[in-house]
């Protein structure tokens, strides 16, 4: 049985990372691990570890992304929740068997990990991402 | 310096816990620890541990709560993010010193823990809760 190991990250959609960072970094005191440009997501992302998880501040670099549309429609805020799983293909098969709608029916291969999104229509409004590190 | 130890929970606003549970419990395979009525929050809450954190499904039991208003305005989805801190009074003082707007200027005492909410106007749209276990 595929298993969820932990929350990998909570992604927060932001209009501007430099404007968003002071709350997380200076006021809450989280450490900024690094900021990077992620071309596959058309976004700049700031990574702030907290316990075994991370807060990711996601600033879209193109208006044709889901995050950019989310910002335009709802404003900044929590965008998605990412779980780390031990077997992403097994988890996608299990979700499908339960009638859950997937955004990615097969995992996307990124550097060092495989990922897929589950459609919020099937989760009760939460955009859920799954990661498996390889 | 007060410190954030981990994500305590992600609260997901739901219209009906029984309708929401199958995705989290059966499709994703998370274990339901328990469901309880929380009169102080006017809500029923289902607790599903994941790693060192929890997913909390929150169903309001009264229309005059923040969660009920959130559901009416935005529909179900991620409602707030709760961090566990080692010193909640110190953290609230630090946030205030940085100009962050607080919903609770002093912690509320609940059974076994103290808690306070930070205003989403100061966080970039994320309703942030702080817990300290005592």
CSV table of C-alpha atoms in Angstrom, one decimal:
chain,number,residue,atom,x,y,z
A,1,UNK,CA,0.0,0.0,0.0
A,2,UNK,CA,1.4,3.4,-1.0
A,3,UNK,CA,1.9,5.7,2.0
A,4,UNK,CA,2.1,9.4,2.7
A,5,UNK,CA,5.2,10.0,4.7
A,6,UNK,CA,4.8,13.7,5.6
A,7,UNK,CA,3.8,17.2,4.4
A,8,UNK,CA,6.7,18.1,2.1
A,9,UNK,CA,5.6,21.8,1.7
A,10,UNK,CA,2.8,24.3,1.8
A,11,UNK,CA,3.0,26.6,-1.3
A,12,UNK,CA,1.9,30.2,-0.7
A,13,UNK,CA,1.1,32.2,-3.9
A,14,UNK,CA,2.7,35.7,-3.7
A,15,UNK,CA,2.8,38.6,-6.1
A,16,UNK,CA,6.4,39.5,-5.1
A,17,UNK,CA,8.8,37.3,-3.1
A,18,UNK,CA,10.8,40.3,-1.8
A,19,UNK,CA,7.7,41.9,-0.4
A,20,UNK,CA,6.4,38.6,1.1
A,21,UNK,CA,9.6,37.4,2.7
A,22,UNK,CA,9.9,39.8,5.7
A,23,UNK,CA,6.8,38.4,7.4
A,24,UNK,CA,8.1,34.8,7.1
A,25,UNK,CA,11.8,35.5,7.6
A,26,UNK,CA,12.0,38.5,9.9
A,27,UNK,CA,8.7,38.5,11.8
A,28,UNK,CA,8.2,34.7,12.2
A,29,UNK,CA,12.0,34.0,12.2
A,30,UNK,CA,12.0,31.2,9.6
A,31,UNK,CA,15.3,30.7,7.8
A,32,UNK,CA,15.4,31.3,4.1
A,33,UNK,CA,17.2,28.2,2.6
A,34,UNK,CA,17.3,29.7,-0.9
A,35,UNK,CA,15.3,31.3,-3.7
A,36,UNK,CA,15.4,29.8,-7.1
A,37,UNK,CA,13.9,30.2,-10.5
A,38,UNK,CA,11.9,27.1,-11.5
A,39,UNK,CA,11.4,27.2,-15.2
A,40,UNK,CA,9.2,24.1,-15.3
A,41,UNK,CA,6.7,25.9,-13.0
A,42,UNK,CA,7.3,29.3,-14.6
A,43,UNK,CA,7.9,30.7,-11.1
A,44,UNK,CA,10.5,32.0,-8.6
A,45,UNK,CA,10.3,30.0,-5.4
A,46,UNK,CA,11.6,30.9,-1.9
A,47,UNK,CA,12.2,27.8,0.3
A,48,UNK,CA,11.8,28.2,4.1
A,49,UNK,CA,12.2,25.0,6.1
A,50,UNK,CA,10.1,24.4,9.1
A,51,UNK,CA,10.4,21.1,11.0
A,52,UNK,CA,10.3,18.3,8.5
A,53,UNK,CA,8.4,20.5,6.0
A,54,UNK,CA,8.9,23.7,4.1
A,55,UNK,CA,7.0,26.9,3.3
A,56,UNK,CA,7.4,27.7,-0.4
A,57,UNK,CA,6.6,31.3,-1.5
A,58,UNK,CA,5.7,31.0,-5.2
A,59,UNK,CA,5.9,34.1,-7.4
A,60,UNK,CA,4.7,33.3,-11.0
A,61,UNK,CA,7.0,34.5,-13.8
A,62,UNK,CA,4.4,34.1,-16.5
A,63,UNK,CA,0.7,35.1,-16.5
A,64,UNK,CA,-0.4,31.7,-18.1
A,65,UNK,CA,0.3,29.6,-14.9
A,66,UNK,CA,-2.2,28.3,-12.4
A,67,UNK,CA,-0.5,30.3,-9.7
A,68,UNK,CA,-0.9,33.6,-11.7
A,69,UNK,CA,-4.5,32.8,-12.3
A,70,UNK,CA,-5.0,32.0,-8.6
A,71,UNK,CA,-3.4,35.3,-7.7
A,72,UNK,CA,-5.6,37.2,-10.2
A,73,UNK,CA,-8.8,35.6,-9.0
A,74,UNK,CA,-8.3,35.1,-5.2
A,75,UNK,CA,-5.3,37.2,-4.3
A,76,UNK,CA,-2.2,35.9,-2.4
A,77,UNK,CA,-2.6,33.0,0.0
A,78,UNK,CA,-2.2,29.3,0.5
A,79,UNK,CA,-2.1,27.7,-3.0
A,80,UNK,CA,-1.4,24.0,-2.6
A,81,UNK,CA,-0.4,21.3,-0.1
A,82,UNK,CA,2.3,18.8,-1.1
A,83,UNK,CA,2.6,15.3,0.5
A,84,UNK,CA,5.7,13.2,0.1
A,85,UNK,CA,4.8,9.6,-0.7
A,86,UNK,CA,6.9,6.4,-0.9
A,87,UNK,CA,5.3,5.2,-4.2
A,88,UNK,CA,3.8,7.9,-6.4
A,89,UNK,CA,2.6,5.5,-9.1
A,90,UNK,CA,0.9,3.3,-6.5
A,91,UNK,CA,-0.7,6.3,-5.0
A,92,UNK,CA,-2.0,7.6,-8.3
A,93,UNK,CA,-3.4,4.1,-9.1
A,94,UNK,CA,-5.1,4.0,-5.7
A,95,UNK,CA,-6.6,7.5,-6.1
A,96,UNK,CA,-7.9,6.6,-9.6
A,97,UNK,CA,-9.4,3.4,-8.3
A,98,UNK,CA,-11.3,5.5,-5.7
A,99,UNK,CA,-12.7,7.7,-8.4
A,100,UNK,CA,-10.4,10.7,-7.6
A,101,UNK,CA,-9.8,13.1,-10.6
A,102,UNK,CA,-6.1,13.6,-11.3
A,103,UNK,CA,-4.5,16.6,-13.0
A,104,UNK,CA,-1.4,14.4,-13.9
A,105,UNK,CA,-2.4,10.8,-14.6
A,106,UNK,CA,1.2,9.8,-14.7
A,107,UNK,CA,4.0,11.4,-12.7
A,108,UNK,CA,6.1,14.2,-14.1
A,109,UNK,CA,9.9,13.6,-13.8
A,110,UNK,CA,11.8,16.5,-12.4
A,111,UNK,CA,15.3,16.7,-11.0
A,112,UNK,CA,15.5,14.1,-8.2
A,113,UNK,CA,11.8,13.7,-7.8
A,114,UNK,CA,8.5,12.6,-9.5
A,115,UNK,CA,5.4,14.7,-8.9
A,116,UNK,CA,1.7,14.9,-9.8
A,117,UNK,CA,-1.2,17.1,-8.9
A,118,UNK,CA,-4.7,15.9,-7.8
A,119,UNK,CA,-7.6,17.9,-9.0
A,120,UNK,CA,-9.2,20.1,-6.3
A,121,UNK,CA,-12.7,19.0,-7.5
A,122,UNK,CA,-12.0,15.6,-5.9
A,123,UNK,CA,-10.3,16.7,-2.7
A,124,UNK,CA,-12.8,19.2,-1.3
A,125,UNK,CA,-11.2,22.3,-2.8
A,126,UNK,CA,-7.6,21.6,-1.9
A,127,UNK,CA,-5.0,21.5,-4.6
A,128,UNK,CA,-2.9,18.5,-3.5
A,129,UNK,CA,0.5,17.8,-5.0
A,130,UNK,CA,2.4,14.5,-4.5
A,131,UNK,CA,6.2,14.1,-4.5
A,132,UNK,CA,8.3,11.0,-4.5
A,133,UNK,CA,12.1,11.5,-4.2
A,134,UNK,CA,14.2,9.2,-6.4
B,1,UNK,CA,14.3,34.3,20.5
B,2,UNK,CA,11.0,32.5,20.2
B,3,UNK,CA,11.1,29.8,17.6
B,4,UNK,CA,8.7,27.9,15.3
B,5,UNK,CA,9.2,24.2,15.9
B,6,UNK,CA,7.0,22.7,13.2
B,7,UNK,CA,3.8,22.9,11.3
B,8,UNK,CA,1.2,21.7,13.8
B,9,UNK,CA,-1.7,21.4,11.4
B,10,UNK,CA,-3.3,22.5,8.2
B,11,UNK,CA,-7.0,23.3,8.7
B,12,UNK,CA,-9.3,22.5,5.8
B,13,UNK,CA,-12.7,24.0,5.8
B,14,UNK,CA,-15.4,21.5,4.9
B,15,UNK,CA,-19.2,21.6,4.6
B,16,UNK,CA,-19.6,18.1,5.9
B,17,UNK,CA,-16.9,16.0,7.6
B,18,UNK,CA,-18.5,12.7,6.6
B,19,UNK,CA,-18.6,13.7,2.9
B,20,UNK,CA,-15.0,15.1,3.1
B,21,UNK,CA,-13.4,12.2,4.9
B,22,UNK,CA,-13.3,9.5,2.2
B,23,UNK,CA,-10.7,11.4,0.1
B,24,UNK,CA,-8.3,11.9,3.0
B,25,UNK,CA,-8.9,8.6,4.7
B,26,UNK,CA,-9.7,6.1,1.9
B,27,UNK,CA,-8.2,7.5,-1.2
B,28,UNK,CA,-5.0,9.0,0.4
B,29,UNK,CA,-4.9,6.4,3.2
B,30,UNK,CA,-4.4,8.8,6.1
B,31,UNK,CA,-5.5,7.5,9.5
B,32,UNK,CA,-8.4,9.2,11.2
B,33,UNK,CA,-7.2,9.8,14.8
B,34,UNK,CA,-10.5,11.0,16.0
B,35,UNK,CA,-13.3,13.5,15.4
B,36,UNK,CA,-14.4,15.8,18.1
B,37,UNK,CA,-16.8,18.7,18.7
B,38,UNK,CA,-14.8,21.8,19.7
B,39,UNK,CA,-17.3,24.2,21.3
B,40,UNK,CA,-14.7,27.0,21.6
B,41,UNK,CA,-14.4,27.0,17.8
B,42,UNK,CA,-18.1,26.2,17.2
B,43,UNK,CA,-16.9,23.4,15.0
B,44,UNK,CA,-16.6,19.6,14.5
B,45,UNK,CA,-13.0,18.7,13.7
B,46,UNK,CA,-11.5,15.5,12.3
B,47,UNK,CA,-7.8,15.0,13.1
B,48,UNK,CA,-5.7,13.1,10.6
B,49,UNK,CA,-2.0,12.8,11.5
B,50,UNK,CA,0.6,13.0,8.8
B,51,UNK,CA,4.3,12.9,9.8
B,52,UNK,CA,4.9,15.3,12.6
B,53,UNK,CA,1.8,17.4,11.6
B,54,UNK,CA,-2.0,16.9,11.1
B,55,UNK,CA,-4.6,17.6,8.6
B,56,UNK,CA,-7.7,19.0,10.4
B,57,UNK,CA,-11.0,18.9,8.6
B,58,UNK,CA,-13.1,21.7,10.2
B,59,UNK,CA,-16.9,21.7,9.8
B,60,UNK,CA,-18.5,24.8,11.4
B,61,UNK,CA,-21.5,24.1,13.7
B,62,UNK,CA,-22.6,27.7,13.7
B,63,UNK,CA,-23.0,30.3,10.8
B,64,UNK,CA,-21.3,33.0,12.8
B,65,UNK,CA,-17.8,31.6,12.7
B,66,UNK,CA,-14.9,32.6,10.5
B,67,UNK,CA,-14.9,29.1,9.0
B,68,UNK,CA,-18.6,29.3,8.1
B,69,UNK,CA,-18.0,32.7,6.5
B,70,UNK,CA,-15.0,31.4,4.6
B,71,UNK,CA,-17.1,28.5,3.3
B,72,UNK,CA,-19.9,30.8,2.2
B,73,UNK,CA,-17.5,33.2,0.4
B,74,UNK,CA,-14.8,30.9,-1.1
B,75,UNK,CA,-16.1,27.3,-0.7
B,76,UNK,CA,-14.2,24.5,0.9
B,77,UNK,CA,-10.4,24.5,0.9
B,78,UNK,CA,-7.4,25.3,3.0
B,79,UNK,CA,-8.4,27.6,5.8
B,80,UNK,CA,-5.4,28.2,8.0
B,81,UNK,CA,-1.9,27.1,8.8
B,82,UNK,CA,-0.9,26.4,12.4
B,83,UNK,CA,2.7,26.6,13.6
B,84,UNK,CA,3.8,25.2,17.0
B,85,UNK,CA,6.1,27.7,18.8
B,86,UNK,CA,8.2,27.3,21.9
B,87,UNK,CA,7.2,30.7,23.4
B,88,UNK,CA,3.9,32.1,22.1
B,89,UNK,CA,4.1,35.3,24.2
B,90,UNK,CA,7.6,36.0,22.9
B,91,UNK,CA,6.4,35.3,19.3
B,92,UNK,CA,3.4,37.6,19.6
B,93,UNK,CA,5.7,40.4,21.0
B,94,UNK,CA,8.2,39.8,18.2
B,95,UNK,CA,5.4,39.9,15.5
B,96,UNK,CA,4.0,43.1,17.1
B,97,UNK,CA,7.4,44.7,17.1
B,98,UNK,CA,7.7,44.0,13.4
B,99,UNK,CA,4.3,45.7,12.8
B,100,UNK,CA,2.4,42.5,12.2
B,101,UNK,CA,-1.4,42.8,12.9
B,102,UNK,CA,-2.6,40.2,15.3
B,103,UNK,CA,-6.2,38.9,15.7
B,104,UNK,CA,-5.4,37.8,19.3
B,105,UNK,CA,-3.0,40.2,21.0
B,106,UNK,CA,-2.7,37.9,24.0
B,107,UNK,CA,-2.9,34.1,23.8
B,108,UNK,CA,-6.1,32.3,24.4
B,109,UNK,CA,-5.8,29.5,27.0
B,110,UNK,CA,-7.3,26.2,25.8
B,111,UNK,CA,-7.0,22.7,27.3
B,112,UNK,CA,-3.2,21.9,27.3
B,113,UNK,CA,-2.3,24.7,24.9
B,114,UNK,CA,-2.2,28.4,24.3
B,115,UNK,CA,-3.1,29.8,20.9
B,116,UNK,CA,-3.4,33.0,18.9
B,117,UNK,CA,-4.2,34.0,15.3
B,118,UNK,CA,-2.2,36.4,13.1
B,119,UNK,CA,-4.2,38.6,10.8
B,120,UNK,CA,-4.0,37.6,7.1
B,121,UNK,CA,-3.6,41.2,6.1
B,122,UNK,CA,-0.1,41.1,7.6
B,123,UNK,CA,0.9,37.6,6.3
B,124,UNK,CA,0.2,37.9,2.6
B,125,UNK,CA,-3.3,36.4,2.7
B,126,UNK,CA,-2.5,33.4,4.9
B,127,UNK,CA,-4.5,32.9,8.2
B,128,UNK,CA,-1.7,31.9,10.5
B,129,UNK,CA,-2.4,30.3,13.9
B,130,UNK,CA,0.2,29.8,16.6
B,131,UNK,CA,0.1,27.0,19.3
B,132,UNK,CA,2.2,26.5,22.3
B,133,UNK,CA,1.6,23.3,24.3
B,134,UNK,CA,1.8,23.7,28.0
